[in-house]
Amino acid sequence: VCSYCGNPNLLSERIEGEKTPAMLIPFKIDANKAKEIYRNWCKKGPLTPGEFSRQSTIDKISAIYVPFWLYDYNANAKIRANCTKVRRRRTGNYEYIYTDHFRVYRDVSADYIKLPADASAKMPDDIMDKLEPFNYKDLEEFSMPYLSGYTAEKYNFTNEELAGRVESRVKNYIVQEGRGTINMYASVNVVGCDVKLFKKSAKYVMLPVWMLSLRYKGKDHVFAINGQTGKLVGKRPISKIRCVIAYFLMMAAIFAVCLIGGAILF
C-alpha cells in the first residue's frame, strides 16, 4: 500500500546498485507512539472533522523510509552596504543632528553540513522540509535488515537535479549570516552581494517518516511524523458543521450568562 496516497501498488524494483543508500536513521518512534502523537494532535483541533480522529483512520498510519540527499556545501558571500550613524548634540535652544556615512564590506565564509532534500516525487516538499531537523548522530551504515517491516521509497531525483533547490537555501543562509554582522547602524542599504558556492559532497540516505493520507471532500490531506523526533507536520481542515455547532453553543452560553446575571440583579 502506497504510504502517500493509500492505494495498492507493486514495487517491481529492488533497492540495489546505485539505488542503495549509503546510510539511514532507524525508526525511533514505533507505531503505538506515532498513533498517540497523531491522536493528541487531533484533540487540539476541536473543529477538525471527526473522520480524521476515528480509529479506522489512525490505524492507516504507516512507516516509510523516505529517500533524501544530504549535501555538504562551502559558501562565501561578499556584501557591500552603505550605512549611516546619527549623532545629536544640543547647545542652548538648538539641537544639531550629524549623519555619518560608512561604506561597509563583509567577506563571510561558512560550511553547511548535511542539508537535506527529499528525493521522492511522491512526497510533498513543503511537508518534508518542515519535518526537519533530524539528529544525524543516529545515522547508521545502510543494511537491508533495517527495512524489515517497513516500506521504502527509491529516489526519483539525482543529487544534481536537486542541487539547485538546496543551493537557494544555502545562498539565503550565507547572506543572512553576513547581513547579521552589519549592525549598530541607523540605516543599512545593501548595494552589492556576491555569493559563491562549492558543493563538497552529496550522500544518499533514508530517513524515517510516519505517513497518513486521507481524502476528505475531494481533497487529499497528508500528515507526516518525523520517525526519529516525533515532530508532526500537517494542516487540520475545519468542519463547517462543527463550526455551526460551536457558534450556537457559544451563543447559548452567553444567553444563559445574561439570564443568570439578570436574575441576580432582579
GROMACS .gro file of N, CA, C and O in nm, residues 67-122:
model
  224
   67PRO      N    1   1.361   0.862   0.080
   67PRO     CA    2   1.496   0.891   0.028
   67PRO      C    3   1.527   1.041   0.034
   67PRO      O    4   1.446   1.124  -0.003
   68PHE      N    5   1.645   1.070   0.083
   68PHE     CA    6   1.695   1.208   0.090
   68PHE      C    7   1.837   1.212   0.036
   68PHE      O    8   1.911   1.113   0.044
   69TRP      N    9   1.874   1.327  -0.014
   69TRP     CA   10   2.014   1.358  -0.039
   69TRP      C   11   2.061   1.453   0.070
   69TRP      O   12   1.993   1.550   0.102
   70LEU      N   13   2.176   1.424   0.128
   70LEU     CA   14   2.237   1.512   0.227
   70LEU      C   15   2.358   1.580   0.163
   70LEU      O   16   2.450   1.513   0.117
   71TYR      N   17   2.355   1.712   0.162
   71TYR     CA   18   2.458   1.790   0.093
   71TYR      C   19   2.549   1.860   0.192
   71TYR      O   20   2.505   1.911   0.295
   72ASP      N   21   2.676   1.865   0.156
   72ASP     CA   22   2.775   1.948   0.226
   72ASP      C   23   2.820   2.058   0.131
   72ASP      O   24   2.861   2.029   0.017
   73TYR      N   25   2.809   2.183   0.177
   73TYR     CA   26   2.845   2.298   0.093
   73TYR      C   27   2.939   2.391   0.168
   73TYR      O   28   2.929   2.408   0.289
   74ASN      N   29   3.030   2.450   0.091
   74ASN     CA   30   3.106   2.564   0.140
   74ASN      C   31   3.052   2.687   0.069
   74ASN      O   32   3.030   2.685  -0.053
   75ALA      N   33   3.026   2.794   0.145
   75ALA     CA   34   2.967   2.914   0.086
   75ALA      C   35   3.048   3.037   0.125
   75ALA      O   36   3.106   3.043   0.234
   76ASN      N   37   3.053   3.132   0.033
   76ASN     CA   38   3.120   3.259   0.059
   76ASN      C   39   3.032   3.372   0.008
   76ASN      O   40   2.975   3.364  -0.100
   77ALA      N   41   3.019   3.476   0.089
   77ALA     CA   42   2.939   3.594   0.050
   77ALA      C   43   3.020   3.720   0.072
   77ALA      O   44   3.074   3.741   0.182
   78LYS      N   45   3.030   3.800  -0.031
   78LYS     CA   46   3.094   3.932  -0.022
   78LYS      C   47   2.983   4.036  -0.032
   78LYS      O   48   2.917   4.048  -0.136
   79ILE      N   49   2.963   4.109   0.075
   79ILE     CA   50   2.850   4.201   0.084
   79ILE      C   51   2.901   4.344   0.097
   79ILE      O   52   2.990   4.373   0.178
   80ARG      N   53   2.842   4.433   0.017
   80ARG     CA   54   2.874   4.576   0.024
   80ARG      C   55   2.748   4.652   0.062
   80ARG      O   56   2.640   4.626   0.008
   81ALA      N   57   2.764   4.746   0.156
   81ALA     CA   58   2.647   4.821   0.202
   81ALA      C   59   2.685   4.966   0.235
   81ALA      O   60   2.798   4.994   0.276
   82ASN      N   61   2.590   5.054   0.214
   82ASN     CA   62   2.603   5.193   0.258
   82ASN      C   63   2.524   5.210   0.387
   82ASN      O   64   2.404   5.181   0.390
   83CYS      N   65   2.591   5.256   0.490
   83CYS     CA   66   2.528   5.265   0.622
   83CYS      C   67   2.544   5.406   0.680
   83CYS      O   68   2.631   5.482   0.638
   84THR      N   69   2.459   5.434   0.776
   84THR     CA   70   2.467   5.565   0.842
   84THR      C   71   2.458   5.549   0.993
   84THR      O   72   2.398   5.454   1.043
   85LYS      N   73   2.518   5.644   1.063
   85LYS     CA   74   2.501   5.659   1.206
   85LYS      C   75   2.459   5.804   1.233
   85LYS      O   76   2.509   5.896   1.168
   86VAL      N   77   2.371   5.820   1.328
   86VAL     CA   78   2.318   5.954   1.357
   86VAL      C   79   2.358   5.995   1.498
   86VAL      O   80   2.341   5.917   1.594
   87ARG      N   81   2.413   6.118   1.509
   87ARG     CA   82   2.451   6.173   1.640
   87ARG      C   83   2.374   6.302   1.662
   87ARG      O   84   2.346   6.377   1.567
   88ARG      N   85   2.339   6.329   1.785
   88ARG     CA   86   2.267   6.453   1.820
   88ARG      C   87   2.343   6.528   1.929
   88ARG      O   88   2.397   6.466   2.021
   89ARG      N   89   2.345   6.659   1.917
   89ARG     CA   90   2.410   6.744   2.018
   89ARG      C   91   2.325   6.868   2.038
   89ARG      O   92   2.283   6.932   1.943
   90ARG      N   93   2.295   6.898   2.164
   90ARG     CA   94   2.212   7.015   2.196
   90ARG      C   95   2.298   7.125   2.258
   90ARG      O   96   2.377   7.099   2.350
   91THR      N   97   2.283   7.244   2.206
   91THR     CA   98   2.350   7.363   2.258
   91THR      C   99   2.246   7.473   2.276
   91THR      O  100   2.192   7.525   2.178
   92GLY      N  101   2.217   7.505   2.402
   92GLY     CA  102   2.115   7.606   2.428
   92GLY      C  103   1.980   7.561   2.374
   92GLY      O  104   1.931   7.453   2.406
   93ASN      N  105   1.922   7.646   2.290
   93ASN     CA  106   1.792   7.614   2.231
   93ASN      C  107   1.804   7.539   2.098
   93ASN      O  108   1.703   7.517   2.031
   94TYR      N  109   1.924   7.503   2.060
   94TYR     CA  110   1.946   7.440   1.930
   94TYR      C  111   1.989   7.294   1.947
   94TYR      O  112   2.064   7.259   2.038
   95GLU      N  113   1.939   7.215   1.856
   95GLU     CA  114   1.981   7.074   1.852
   95GLU      C  115   2.046   7.049   1.716
   95GLU      O  116   1.986   7.076   1.611
   96TYR      N  117   2.167   6.995   1.719
   96TYR     CA  118   2.241   6.967   1.598
   96TYR      C  119   2.238   6.815   1.571
   96TYR      O  120   2.263   6.734   1.662
   97ILE      N  121   2.205   6.780   1.450
   97ILE     CA  122   2.199   6.639   1.411
   97ILE      C  123   2.309   6.613   1.308
   97ILE      O  124   2.316   6.680   1.204
   98TYR      N  125   2.395   6.516   1.338
   98TYR     CA  126   2.506   6.480   1.249
   98TYR      C  127   2.480   6.340   1.193
   98TYR      O  128   2.450   6.247   1.269
   99THR      N  129   2.493   6.325   1.064
   99THR     CA  130   2.478   6.195   1.000
   99THR      C  131   2.612   6.154   0.940
   99THR      O  132   2.666   6.222   0.851
  100ASP      N  133   2.667   6.043   0.991
  100ASP     CA  134   2.794   5.990   0.940
  100ASP      C  135   2.764   5.877   0.842
  100ASP      O  136   2.681   5.789   0.869
  101HIS      N  137   2.832   5.878   0.729
  101HIS     CA  138   2.812   5.778   0.624
  101HIS      C  139   2.930   5.681   0.621
  101HIS      O  140   3.046   5.722   0.629
  102PHE      N  141   2.898   5.552   0.604
  102PHE     CA  142   3.002   5.448   0.604
  102PHE      C  143   2.981   5.355   0.484
  102PHE      O  144   2.867   5.322   0.447
  103ARG      N  145   3.091   5.315   0.427
  103ARG     CA  146   3.089   5.206   0.329
  103ARG      C  147   3.135   5.080   0.401
  103ARG      O  148   3.249   5.072   0.446
  104VAL      N  149   3.045   4.985   0.410
  104VAL     CA  150   3.071   4.864   0.489
  104VAL      C  151   3.091   4.746   0.395
  104VAL      O  152   3.017   4.730   0.296
  105TYR      N  153   3.190   4.664   0.428
  105TYR     CA  154   3.221   4.546   0.346
  105TYR      C  155   3.233   4.425   0.436
  105TYR      O  156   3.293   4.431   0.543
  106ARG      N  157   3.171   4.317   0.394
  106ARG     CA  158   3.181   4.191   0.468
  106ARG      C  159   3.222   4.080   0.374
  106ARG      O  160   3.170   4.069   0.262
  107ASP      N  161   3.312   3.996   0.421
  107ASP     CA  162   3.356   3.877   0.347
  107ASP      C  163   3.337   3.758   0.441
  107ASP      O  164   3.415   3.739   0.535
  108VAL      N  165   3.230   3.682   0.420
  108VAL     CA  166   3.190   3.577   0.514
  108VAL      C  167   3.196   3.440   0.445
  108VAL      O  168   3.146   3.424   0.333
  109SER      N  169   3.256   3.344   0.511
  109SER     CA  170   3.261   3.207   0.462
  109SER      C  171   3.204   3.114   0.568
  109SER      O  172   3.218   3.138   0.689
  110ALA      N  173   3.138   3.007   0.524
  110ALA     CA  174   3.081   2.910   0.618
  110ALA      C  175   3.063   2.776   0.549
  110ALA      O  176   3.047   2.767   0.427
  111ASP      N  177   3.068   2.671   0.629
  111ASP     CA  178   3.040   2.535   0.582
  111ASP      C  179   2.902   2.494   0.630
  111ASP      O  180   2.870   2.511   0.749
  112TYR      N  181   2.823   2.439   0.541
  112TYR     CA  182   2.690   2.388   0.576
  112TYR      C  183   2.690   2.237   0.555
  112TYR      O  184   2.715   2.189   0.443
  113ILE      N  185   2.665   2.166   0.663
  113ILE     CA  186   2.683   2.022   0.663
  113ILE      C  187   2.547   1.951   0.671
  113ILE      O  188   2.460   1.989   0.750
  114LYS      N  189   2.531   1.849   0.586
  114LYS     CA  190   2.414   1.762   0.586
  114LYS      C  191   2.282   1.840   0.568
  114LYS      O  192   2.189   1.828   0.648
  115LEU      N  193   2.275   1.918   0.463
  115LEU     CA  194   2.149   1.984   0.428
  115LEU      C  195   2.062   1.884   0.353
  115LEU      O  196   2.103   1.832   0.249
  116PRO      N  197   1.940   1.857   0.402
  116PRO     CA  198   1.858   1.752   0.341
  116PRO      C  199   1.766   1.803   0.230
  116PRO      O  200   1.720   1.916   0.233
  117ALA      N  201   1.740   1.716   0.133
  117ALA     CA  202   1.640   1.741   0.029
  117ALA      C  203   1.578   1.607  -0.007
  117ALA      O  204   1.651   1.514  -0.045
  118ASP      N  205   1.446   1.596   0.008
  118ASP     CA  206   1.383   1.467  -0.021
  118ASP      C  207   1.385   1.441  -0.170
  118ASP      O  208   1.361   1.530  -0.252
  119ALA      N  209   1.414   1.317  -0.206
  119ALA     CA  210   1.436   1.281  -0.346
  119ALA      C  211   1.322   1.199  -0.404
  119ALA      O  212   1.336   1.140  -0.511
  120SER      N  213   1.207   1.194  -0.337
  120SER     CA  214   1.093   1.119  -0.386
  120SER      C  215   0.994   1.212  -0.454
  120SER      O  216   0.959   1.317  -0.400
  121ALA      N  217   0.947   1.173  -0.571
  121ALA     CA  218   0.849   1.255  -0.643
  121ALA      C  219   0.714   1.254  -0.573
  121ALA      O  220   0.634   1.346  -0.591
  122LYS      N  221   0.685   1.152  -0.493
  122LYS     CA  222   0.555   1.140  -0.428
  122LYS      C  223   0.542   1.231  -0.307
  122LYS      O  224   0.433   1.276  -0.272
   0.00000   0.00000   0.00000
